[in-house]
């Protein structure tokens, strides 16, 4: 059997009821085969980044998984589809966005998957919650580099997801 790897998943939504969508997605992560959610950040509010639409609700989850990175990506995309995700144009508002940010120490560059996520270090809405669940992975200078991007805790607080 494959050894488990810790993967970090960005979770976000800004259509419908974003907080409810994110909390539901966090519960769905518990249903992934050969996987277990091991940590989740607080919920965070951010304005759309290089996009338009309502504010986003964001979080990061750590998942211990035996799935390969491509299989995990496929499972995440199936969850997005389950939530009604449509992709009419790049950076369109969305009911659910699940990004595979990190997959253990892997470096992957394929037509379908790039890990670490190619814009990981440019986004406060990823780095702040990632630093909350895995502080050793996010250096202080990375957080300083995105400090000008508005981010605040979601009013209702934590993201137990269940």
Short mmCIF file of N, CA and C in Angstrom, two decimals:
data_model
loop_
_atom_site.label_atom_id
_atom_site.label_comp_id
_atom_site.label_asym_id
_atom_site.label_seq_id
_atom_site.Cartn_x
_atom_site.Cartn_y
_atom_site.Cartn_z
N UNK A 1 0.85 -1.19 0.00
CA UNK A 1 0.00 0.00 0.00
C UNK A 1 0.89 1.25 0.00
N UNK A 2 0.44 2.25 -0.72
CA UNK A 2 1.17 3.54 -0.78
C UNK A 2 1.30 4.16 0.60
N UNK A 3 2.43 4.79 0.81
CA UNK A 3 2.63 5.55 2.05
C UNK A 3 1.79 6.83 1.99
N UNK A 4 1.23 7.22 3.12
CA UNK A 4 0.41 8.43 3.17
C UNK A 4 1.30 9.66 3.01
N UNK A 5 0.75 10.67 2.34
CA UNK A 5 1.40 11.95 2.09
C UNK A 5 0.48 13.03 2.64
N UNK A 6 1.04 14.09 3.19
CA UNK A 6 0.21 15.22 3.61
C UNK A 6 0.08 16.18 2.44
N UNK A 7 -1.15 16.41 2.05
CA UNK A 7 -1.46 17.37 0.98
C UNK A 7 -2.19 18.55 1.61
N UNK A 8 -1.96 19.72 1.05
CA UNK A 8 -2.63 20.94 1.51
C UNK A 8 -3.53 21.42 0.40
N UNK A 9 -4.78 21.68 0.76
CA UNK A 9 -5.81 22.02 -0.21
C UNK A 9 -6.40 23.37 0.13
N UNK A 10 -6.37 24.28 -0.85
CA UNK A 10 -7.04 25.57 -0.71
C UNK A 10 -8.51 25.39 -1.01
N UNK A 11 -9.36 25.96 -0.16
CA UNK A 11 -10.81 25.84 -0.32
C UNK A 11 -11.38 27.26 -0.37
N UNK A 12 -12.16 27.56 -1.39
CA UNK A 12 -12.73 28.89 -1.49
C UNK A 12 -14.05 28.89 -2.23
N UNK A 13 -14.85 29.92 -1.97
CA UNK A 13 -16.14 30.09 -2.65
C UNK A 13 -16.54 31.55 -2.54
N UNK A 14 -17.25 32.04 -3.57
CA UNK A 14 -17.79 33.40 -3.47
C UNK A 14 -19.17 33.54 -4.12
N UNK A 15 -19.80 32.45 -4.49
CA UNK A 15 -21.16 32.49 -5.01
C UNK A 15 -22.09 31.74 -4.07
N UNK A 16 -23.37 32.09 -4.12
CA UNK A 16 -24.34 31.44 -3.25
C UNK A 16 -24.08 31.85 -1.81
N UNK A 17 -23.89 30.87 -0.96
CA UNK A 17 -23.56 31.11 0.44
C UNK A 17 -22.14 30.62 0.68
N UNK A 18 -21.14 31.49 0.48
CA UNK A 18 -19.75 31.04 0.51
C UNK A 18 -19.34 30.30 1.78
N UNK A 19 -19.76 30.78 2.94
CA UNK A 19 -19.37 30.10 4.18
C UNK A 19 -19.93 28.68 4.20
N UNK A 20 -21.19 28.53 3.84
CA UNK A 20 -21.80 27.20 3.82
C UNK A 20 -21.12 26.30 2.80
N UNK A 21 -20.78 26.86 1.65
CA UNK A 21 -20.10 26.07 0.61
C UNK A 21 -18.75 25.56 1.11
N UNK A 22 -17.99 26.43 1.77
CA UNK A 22 -16.67 26.04 2.28
C UNK A 22 -16.83 24.98 3.37
N UNK A 23 -17.75 25.18 4.29
CA UNK A 23 -17.94 24.20 5.36
C UNK A 23 -18.37 22.85 4.79
N UNK A 24 -19.24 22.87 3.80
CA UNK A 24 -19.66 21.62 3.15
C UNK A 24 -18.48 20.95 2.47
N UNK A 25 -17.68 21.72 1.76
CA UNK A 25 -16.51 21.15 1.08
C UNK A 25 -15.54 20.52 2.08
N UNK A 26 -15.36 21.16 3.23
CA UNK A 26 -14.48 20.58 4.25
C UNK A 26 -15.01 19.23 4.74
N UNK A 27 -16.33 19.11 4.89
CA UNK A 27 -16.92 17.81 5.25
C UNK A 27 -16.71 16.80 4.13
N UNK A 28 -16.86 17.25 2.88
CA UNK A 28 -16.66 16.35 1.74
C UNK A 28 -15.23 15.82 1.67
N UNK A 29 -14.27 16.62 2.11
CA UNK A 29 -12.88 16.13 2.12
C UNK A 29 -12.74 14.89 2.99
N UNK A 30 -13.59 14.78 4.02
CA UNK A 30 -13.57 13.59 4.87
C UNK A 30 -14.03 12.34 4.13
N UNK A 31 -14.72 12.52 3.01
CA UNK A 31 -15.23 11.39 2.23
C UNK A 31 -14.24 10.91 1.17
N UNK A 32 -13.15 11.61 0.99
CA UNK A 32 -12.19 11.20 -0.03
C UNK A 32 -11.64 9.82 0.29
N UNK A 33 -11.53 8.96 -0.71
CA UNK A 33 -11.00 7.62 -0.45
C UNK A 33 -9.53 7.68 -0.03
N UNK A 34 -9.14 6.76 0.83
CA UNK A 34 -7.75 6.63 1.26
C UNK A 34 -7.18 7.93 1.82
N UNK A 35 -8.04 8.74 2.41
CA UNK A 35 -7.63 10.07 2.87
C UNK A 35 -8.31 10.40 4.19
N UNK A 36 -7.65 11.27 4.95
CA UNK A 36 -8.23 11.75 6.20
C UNK A 36 -7.82 13.21 6.39
N UNK A 37 -8.81 14.05 6.66
CA UNK A 37 -8.51 15.46 6.96
C UNK A 37 -7.86 15.50 8.34
N UNK A 38 -6.70 16.18 8.43
CA UNK A 38 -5.98 16.22 9.70
C UNK A 38 -5.92 17.61 10.32
N UNK A 39 -6.17 18.64 9.54
CA UNK A 39 -6.17 20.00 10.08
C UNK A 39 -6.94 20.91 9.13
N UNK A 40 -7.48 21.98 9.70
CA UNK A 40 -8.16 22.97 8.87
C UNK A 40 -7.95 24.34 9.52
N UNK A 41 -7.75 25.33 8.68
CA UNK A 41 -7.56 26.69 9.16
C UNK A 41 -8.89 27.33 9.56
N UNK A 42 -8.78 28.52 10.09
CA UNK A 42 -9.96 29.36 10.26
C UNK A 42 -10.50 29.72 8.88
N UNK A 43 -11.68 30.29 8.85
CA UNK A 43 -12.23 30.82 7.61
C UNK A 43 -11.77 32.27 7.47
N UNK A 44 -11.47 32.66 6.25
CA UNK A 44 -10.94 34.00 5.96
C UNK A 44 -11.74 34.65 4.85
N UNK A 45 -11.94 35.96 4.96
CA UNK A 45 -12.65 36.74 3.94
C UNK A 45 -11.62 37.54 3.15
N UNK A 46 -11.77 37.48 1.82
CA UNK A 46 -10.90 38.27 0.94
C UNK A 46 -11.71 38.78 -0.24
N UNK A 47 -11.30 39.93 -0.73
CA UNK A 47 -11.87 40.42 -1.98
C UNK A 47 -11.34 39.54 -3.11
N UNK A 48 -12.06 39.44 -4.22
CA UNK A 48 -11.54 38.66 -5.35
C UNK A 48 -10.16 39.17 -5.76
N UNK A 49 -9.28 38.24 -6.05
CA UNK A 49 -7.90 38.56 -6.42
C UNK A 49 -7.76 38.36 -7.92
N UNK A 50 -7.46 39.42 -8.64
CA UNK A 50 -7.36 39.39 -10.11
C UNK A 50 -8.65 38.86 -10.72
N UNK A 51 -9.77 39.23 -10.11
CA UNK A 51 -11.08 38.77 -10.58
C UNK A 51 -12.14 39.74 -10.07
N UNK A 52 -13.40 39.44 -10.39
CA UNK A 52 -14.50 40.28 -9.92
C UNK A 52 -15.48 39.41 -9.15
N UNK A 53 -16.51 40.06 -8.60
CA UNK A 53 -17.55 39.32 -7.90
C UNK A 53 -17.52 39.60 -6.41
N UNK A 54 -18.38 38.89 -5.66
CA UNK A 54 -18.46 39.07 -4.22
C UNK A 54 -17.18 38.59 -3.52
N UNK A 55 -17.06 38.94 -2.23
CA UNK A 55 -15.92 38.48 -1.43
C UNK A 55 -15.91 36.95 -1.33
N UNK A 56 -14.72 36.43 -1.16
CA UNK A 56 -14.52 35.00 -1.00
C UNK A 56 -14.46 34.61 0.47
N UNK A 57 -14.90 33.41 0.75
CA UNK A 57 -14.63 32.72 2.00
C UNK A 57 -13.56 31.69 1.65
N UNK A 58 -12.44 31.69 2.40
CA UNK A 58 -11.31 30.82 2.10
C UNK A 58 -10.85 30.06 3.34
N UNK A 59 -10.25 28.91 3.11
CA UNK A 59 -9.63 28.12 4.16
C UNK A 59 -8.57 27.23 3.51
N UNK A 60 -7.76 26.61 4.33
CA UNK A 60 -6.82 25.59 3.87
C UNK A 60 -6.99 24.37 4.75
N UNK A 61 -7.05 23.21 4.12
CA UNK A 61 -7.14 21.94 4.84
C UNK A 61 -5.90 21.11 4.57
N UNK A 62 -5.45 20.42 5.60
CA UNK A 62 -4.38 19.43 5.46
C UNK A 62 -5.04 18.06 5.44
N UNK A 63 -4.64 17.24 4.48
CA UNK A 63 -5.22 15.92 4.30
C UNK A 63 -4.10 14.90 4.21
N UNK A 64 -4.19 13.86 5.01
CA UNK A 64 -3.27 12.73 4.88
C UNK A 64 -3.91 11.78 3.87
N UNK A 65 -3.18 11.50 2.78
CA UNK A 65 -3.79 10.72 1.70
C UNK A 65 -2.82 9.69 1.14
N UNK A 66 -3.39 8.60 0.67
CA UNK A 66 -2.63 7.60 -0.07
C UNK A 66 -2.92 7.71 -1.57
N UNK A 67 -3.80 8.63 -1.94
CA UNK A 67 -4.07 8.87 -3.36
C UNK A 67 -2.83 9.49 -4.01
N UNK A 68 -2.62 9.19 -5.28
CA UNK A 68 -1.57 9.89 -6.02
C UNK A 68 -2.03 11.33 -6.21
N UNK A 69 -1.11 12.21 -6.52
CA UNK A 69 -1.48 13.62 -6.75
C UNK A 69 -2.50 13.75 -7.88
N UNK A 70 -2.32 13.08 -9.04
CA UNK A 70 -3.35 13.20 -10.08
C UNK A 70 -4.71 12.65 -9.64
N UNK A 71 -4.72 11.56 -8.87
CA UNK A 71 -5.99 11.01 -8.38
C UNK A 71 -6.64 11.96 -7.38
N UNK A 72 -5.83 12.59 -6.53
CA UNK A 72 -6.37 13.56 -5.58
C UNK A 72 -6.95 14.76 -6.34
N UNK A 73 -6.24 15.25 -7.33
CA UNK A 73 -6.76 16.36 -8.14
C UNK A 73 -8.09 15.99 -8.77
N UNK A 74 -8.18 14.78 -9.34
CA UNK A 74 -9.44 14.34 -9.97
C UNK A 74 -10.57 14.29 -8.94
N UNK A 75 -10.27 13.82 -7.73
CA UNK A 75 -11.29 13.77 -6.68
C UNK A 75 -11.73 15.17 -6.29
N UNK A 76 -10.79 16.11 -6.21
CA UNK A 76 -11.14 17.49 -5.87
C UNK A 76 -12.01 18.12 -6.96
N UNK A 77 -11.67 17.85 -8.21
CA UNK A 77 -12.47 18.39 -9.31
C UNK A 77 -13.88 17.79 -9.32
N UNK A 78 -14.01 16.53 -8.91
CA UNK A 78 -15.34 15.91 -8.80
C UNK A 78 -16.15 16.60 -7.70
N UNK A 79 -15.49 16.99 -6.60
CA UNK A 79 -16.20 17.72 -5.55
C UNK A 79 -16.63 19.09 -6.03
N UNK A 80 -15.78 19.77 -6.81
CA UNK A 80 -16.17 21.06 -7.39
C UNK A 80 -17.41 20.90 -8.26
N UNK A 81 -17.42 19.86 -9.08
CA UNK A 81 -18.58 19.61 -9.95
C UNK A 81 -19.83 19.33 -9.11
N UNK A 82 -19.66 18.57 -8.04
CA UNK A 82 -20.77 18.27 -7.12
C UNK A 82 -21.37 19.56 -6.56
N UNK A 83 -20.54 20.57 -6.38
CA UNK A 83 -21.00 21.86 -5.84
C UNK A 83 -21.53 22.78 -6.94
N UNK A 84 -21.56 22.31 -8.18
CA UNK A 84 -22.10 23.13 -9.27
C UNK A 84 -21.09 24.08 -9.87
N UNK A 85 -19.80 23.81 -9.69
CA UNK A 85 -18.76 24.68 -10.24
C UNK A 85 -18.84 24.71 -11.76
N UNK A 86 -18.84 25.92 -12.28
CA UNK A 86 -18.76 26.13 -13.73
C UNK A 86 -17.51 26.94 -14.00
N UNK A 87 -16.97 26.82 -15.20
CA UNK A 87 -15.75 27.53 -15.58
C UNK A 87 -15.99 28.31 -16.87
N UNK A 88 -16.83 29.36 -16.82
CA UNK A 88 -17.16 30.08 -18.05
C UNK A 88 -15.98 30.89 -18.59
N UNK A 89 -15.07 31.34 -17.72
CA UNK A 89 -13.89 32.10 -18.14
C UNK A 89 -12.89 32.09 -16.98
N UNK A 90 -11.62 32.38 -17.26
CA UNK A 90 -10.63 32.37 -16.18
C UNK A 90 -10.99 33.32 -15.05
N UNK A 91 -10.78 32.86 -13.82
CA UNK A 91 -11.02 33.65 -12.60
C UNK A 91 -12.48 34.05 -12.41
N UNK A 92 -13.39 33.29 -13.01
CA UNK A 92 -14.82 33.58 -12.84
C UNK A 92 -15.21 33.32 -11.38
N UNK A 93 -16.23 34.04 -10.87
CA UNK A 93 -16.76 33.71 -9.54
C UNK A 93 -17.13 32.23 -9.50
N UNK A 94 -17.10 31.65 -8.30
CA UNK A 94 -17.32 30.20 -8.24
C UNK A 94 -18.05 29.77 -6.98
N UNK A 95 -18.81 28.68 -7.15
CA UNK A 95 -19.50 28.07 -6.02
C UNK A 95 -18.51 27.33 -5.13
N UNK A 96 -17.43 26.82 -5.72
CA UNK A 96 -16.41 26.12 -4.95
C UNK A 96 -15.13 26.04 -5.77
N UNK A 97 -14.03 26.29 -5.10
CA UNK A 97 -12.71 26.18 -5.72
C UNK A 97 -11.85 25.36 -4.77
N UNK A 98 -11.32 24.25 -5.26
CA UNK A 98 -10.43 23.39 -4.48
C UNK A 98 -9.11 23.30 -5.23
N UNK A 99 -8.06 23.85 -4.63
CA UNK A 99 -6.74 23.86 -5.26
C UNK A 99 -5.78 22.96 -4.49
N UNK A 100 -5.11 22.07 -5.20
CA UNK A 100 -4.06 21.27 -4.60
C UNK A 100 -2.82 22.15 -4.52
N UNK A 101 -2.51 22.60 -3.31
CA UNK A 101 -1.42 23.56 -3.10
C UNK A 101 -0.07 22.87 -2.99
N UNK A 102 -0.02 21.86 -2.14
CA UNK A 102 1.20 21.11 -1.88
C UNK A 102 0.84 19.64 -1.74
N UNK A 103 1.74 18.78 -2.19
CA UNK A 103 1.55 17.34 -2.07
C UNK A 103 2.86 16.78 -1.52
N UNK A 104 2.94 16.69 -0.19
CA UNK A 104 4.20 16.30 0.43
C UNK A 104 5.32 17.22 -0.05
N UNK A 105 6.45 16.63 -0.38
CA UNK A 105 7.58 17.39 -0.90
C UNK A 105 7.62 17.37 -2.44
N UNK A 106 6.57 16.84 -3.07
CA UNK A 106 6.58 16.63 -4.51
C UNK A 106 6.68 17.93 -5.30
N UNK A 107 7.36 17.83 -6.40
CA UNK A 107 7.43 18.87 -7.43
C UNK A 107 6.87 18.23 -8.68
N UNK A 108 5.74 18.73 -9.14
CA UNK A 108 5.05 18.14 -10.29
C UNK A 108 4.81 19.23 -11.33
N UNK A 109 5.16 18.95 -12.56
CA UNK A 109 4.90 19.88 -13.66
C UNK A 109 4.39 19.05 -14.84
N UNK A 110 3.08 18.93 -14.93
CA UNK A 110 2.46 18.21 -16.03
C UNK A 110 1.42 19.13 -16.67
N UNK A 111 0.90 18.76 -17.82
CA UNK A 111 -0.12 19.61 -18.45
C UNK A 111 -1.37 19.81 -17.57
N UNK A 112 -1.65 18.84 -16.68
CA UNK A 112 -2.86 18.90 -15.86
C UNK A 112 -2.64 19.35 -14.43
N UNK A 113 -1.38 19.32 -13.97
CA UNK A 113 -1.14 19.58 -12.55
C UNK A 113 0.25 20.17 -12.33
N UNK A 114 0.28 21.24 -11.56
CA UNK A 114 1.55 21.84 -11.14
C UNK A 114 1.53 21.94 -9.62
N UNK A 115 2.53 21.33 -8.98
CA UNK A 115 2.68 21.36 -7.53
C UNK A 115 4.13 21.66 -7.23
N UNK A 116 4.40 22.59 -6.32
CA UNK A 116 3.45 23.44 -5.61
C UNK A 116 2.60 24.28 -6.57
N UNK A 117 1.43 24.66 -6.08
CA UNK A 117 0.52 25.47 -6.90
C UNK A 117 1.28 26.68 -7.44
N UNK A 118 1.16 26.98 -8.73
CA UNK A 118 2.00 28.02 -9.34
C UNK A 118 1.83 29.43 -8.77
N UNK A 119 0.70 29.73 -8.15
CA UNK A 119 0.50 31.07 -7.60
C UNK A 119 0.44 31.07 -6.06
N UNK A 120 0.90 29.98 -5.47
CA UNK A 120 0.86 29.82 -4.02
C UNK A 120 1.48 31.00 -3.29
N UNK A 121 2.66 31.43 -3.69
CA UNK A 121 3.40 32.46 -2.96
C UNK A 121 2.93 33.88 -3.24
N UNK A 122 1.95 34.05 -4.12
CA UNK A 122 1.47 35.39 -4.49
C UNK A 122 0.12 35.72 -3.86
N UNK A 123 -0.44 34.84 -3.06
CA UNK A 123 -1.82 35.00 -2.62
C UNK A 123 -1.95 34.95 -1.10
N UNK A 124 -2.35 36.06 -0.52
CA UNK A 124 -2.58 36.10 0.93
C UNK A 124 -3.68 35.12 1.34
N UNK A 125 -4.70 34.95 0.49
CA UNK A 125 -5.81 34.08 0.84
C UNK A 125 -5.41 32.62 0.91
N UNK A 126 -4.23 32.29 0.42
CA UNK A 126 -3.68 30.95 0.56
C UNK A 126 -2.64 30.91 1.68
N UNK A 127 -1.71 31.87 1.65
CA UNK A 127 -0.60 31.83 2.60
C UNK A 127 -1.01 32.02 4.05
N UNK A 128 -1.97 32.92 4.31
CA UNK A 128 -2.37 33.17 5.70
C UNK A 128 -3.01 31.92 6.30
N UNK A 129 -4.00 31.30 5.65
CA UNK A 129 -4.54 30.07 6.26
C UNK A 129 -3.55 28.90 6.24
N UNK A 130 -2.68 28.82 5.23
CA UNK A 130 -1.67 27.77 5.21
C UNK A 130 -0.73 27.93 6.40
N UNK A 131 -0.32 29.16 6.68
CA UNK A 131 0.55 29.43 7.82
C UNK A 131 -0.12 29.06 9.13
N UNK A 132 -1.43 29.13 9.16
CA UNK A 132 -2.17 28.79 10.37
C UNK A 132 -2.10 27.28 10.65
N UNK A 133 -2.19 26.44 9.60
CA UNK A 133 -2.18 24.99 9.79
C UNK A 133 -0.79 24.38 9.68
N UNK A 134 0.13 25.05 9.00
CA UNK A 134 1.48 24.52 8.80
C UNK A 134 2.49 25.67 8.82
N UNK A 135 2.69 26.29 9.99
CA UNK A 135 3.53 27.49 10.05
C UNK A 135 4.95 27.27 9.52
N UNK A 136 5.49 26.08 9.65
CA UNK A 136 6.86 25.83 9.18
C UNK A 136 6.97 25.91 7.66
N UNK A 137 5.86 25.82 6.96
CA UNK A 137 5.89 25.84 5.50
C UNK A 137 5.86 27.24 4.90
N UNK A 138 5.53 28.24 5.72
CA UNK A 138 5.34 29.60 5.21
C UNK A 138 6.31 30.55 5.92
N UNK A 139 7.39 30.92 5.23
CA UNK A 139 8.34 31.84 5.86
C UNK A 139 7.75 33.24 6.06
N UNK A 140 8.25 33.92 7.06
CA UNK A 140 7.75 35.26 7.39
C UNK A 140 7.85 36.20 6.19
N UNK A 141 8.91 36.10 5.42
CA UNK A 141 9.06 37.00 4.26
C UNK A 141 7.96 36.76 3.23
N UNK A 142 7.45 35.54 3.13
CA UNK A 142 6.35 35.26 2.19
C UNK A 142 5.08 35.96 2.64
N UNK A 143 4.81 35.93 3.94
CA UNK A 143 3.63 36.63 4.47
C UNK A 143 3.79 38.14 4.31
N UNK A 144 4.99 38.65 4.52
CA UNK A 144 5.23 40.09 4.35
C UNK A 144 5.01 40.50 2.90
N UNK A 145 5.35 39.63 1.97
CA UNK A 145 5.21 39.97 0.55
C UNK A 145 3.75 40.13 0.12
N UNK A 146 2.82 39.51 0.85
CA UNK A 146 1.40 39.61 0.49
C UNK A 146 0.61 40.43 1.51
N UNK A 147 1.32 41.12 2.40
CA UNK A 147 0.67 41.85 3.48
C UNK A 147 -0.28 42.94 2.99
N UNK A 148 -0.07 43.44 1.78
CA UNK A 148 -0.94 44.49 1.25
C UNK A 148 -2.26 43.99 0.71
N UNK A 149 -2.42 42.68 0.60
CA UNK A 149 -3.68 42.10 0.11
C UNK A 149 -4.63 41.97 1.30
N UNK A 150 -5.81 42.53 1.17
CA UNK A 150 -6.77 42.51 2.27
C UNK A 150 -7.24 41.12 2.61
N UNK A 151 -7.13 40.76 3.88
CA UNK A 151 -7.64 39.48 4.37
C UNK A 151 -8.04 39.66 5.83
N UNK A 152 -9.18 39.09 6.19
CA UNK A 152 -9.65 39.18 7.58
C UNK A 152 -10.38 37.89 7.93
N UNK A 153 -10.41 37.59 9.21
CA UNK A 153 -11.14 36.40 9.65
C UNK A 153 -12.61 36.55 9.29
N UNK A 154 -13.20 35.44 8.84
CA UNK A 154 -14.63 35.40 8.56
C UNK A 154 -15.36 35.62 9.88
N UNK A 155 -16.43 36.37 9.85
CA UNK A 155 -17.12 36.80 11.08
C UNK A 155 -17.50 35.66 12.00
N UNK A 156 -17.85 34.50 11.45
CA UNK A 156 -18.32 33.40 12.32
C UNK A 156 -17.19 32.59 12.91
N UNK A 157 -15.94 32.91 12.55
CA UNK A 157 -14.81 32.27 13.22
C UNK A 157 -14.28 31.03 12.54
N UNK A 158 -14.11 29.97 13.33
CA UNK A 158 -13.39 28.76 12.90
C UNK A 158 -14.09 27.96 11.83
N UNK A 159 -13.37 26.93 11.36
CA UNK A 159 -13.87 26.11 10.25
C UNK A 159 -13.79 24.64 10.60
N UNK A 160 -14.43 24.25 11.69
CA UNK A 160 -14.35 22.85 12.08
C UNK A 160 -14.82 21.94 10.96
N UNK A 161 -15.71 22.46 10.10
CA UNK A 161 -16.13 21.71 8.93
C UNK A 161 -17.11 20.60 9.24
N UNK A 162 -17.47 20.40 10.46
CA UNK A 162 -18.34 19.29 10.72
C UNK A 162 -19.37 19.56 11.75
#
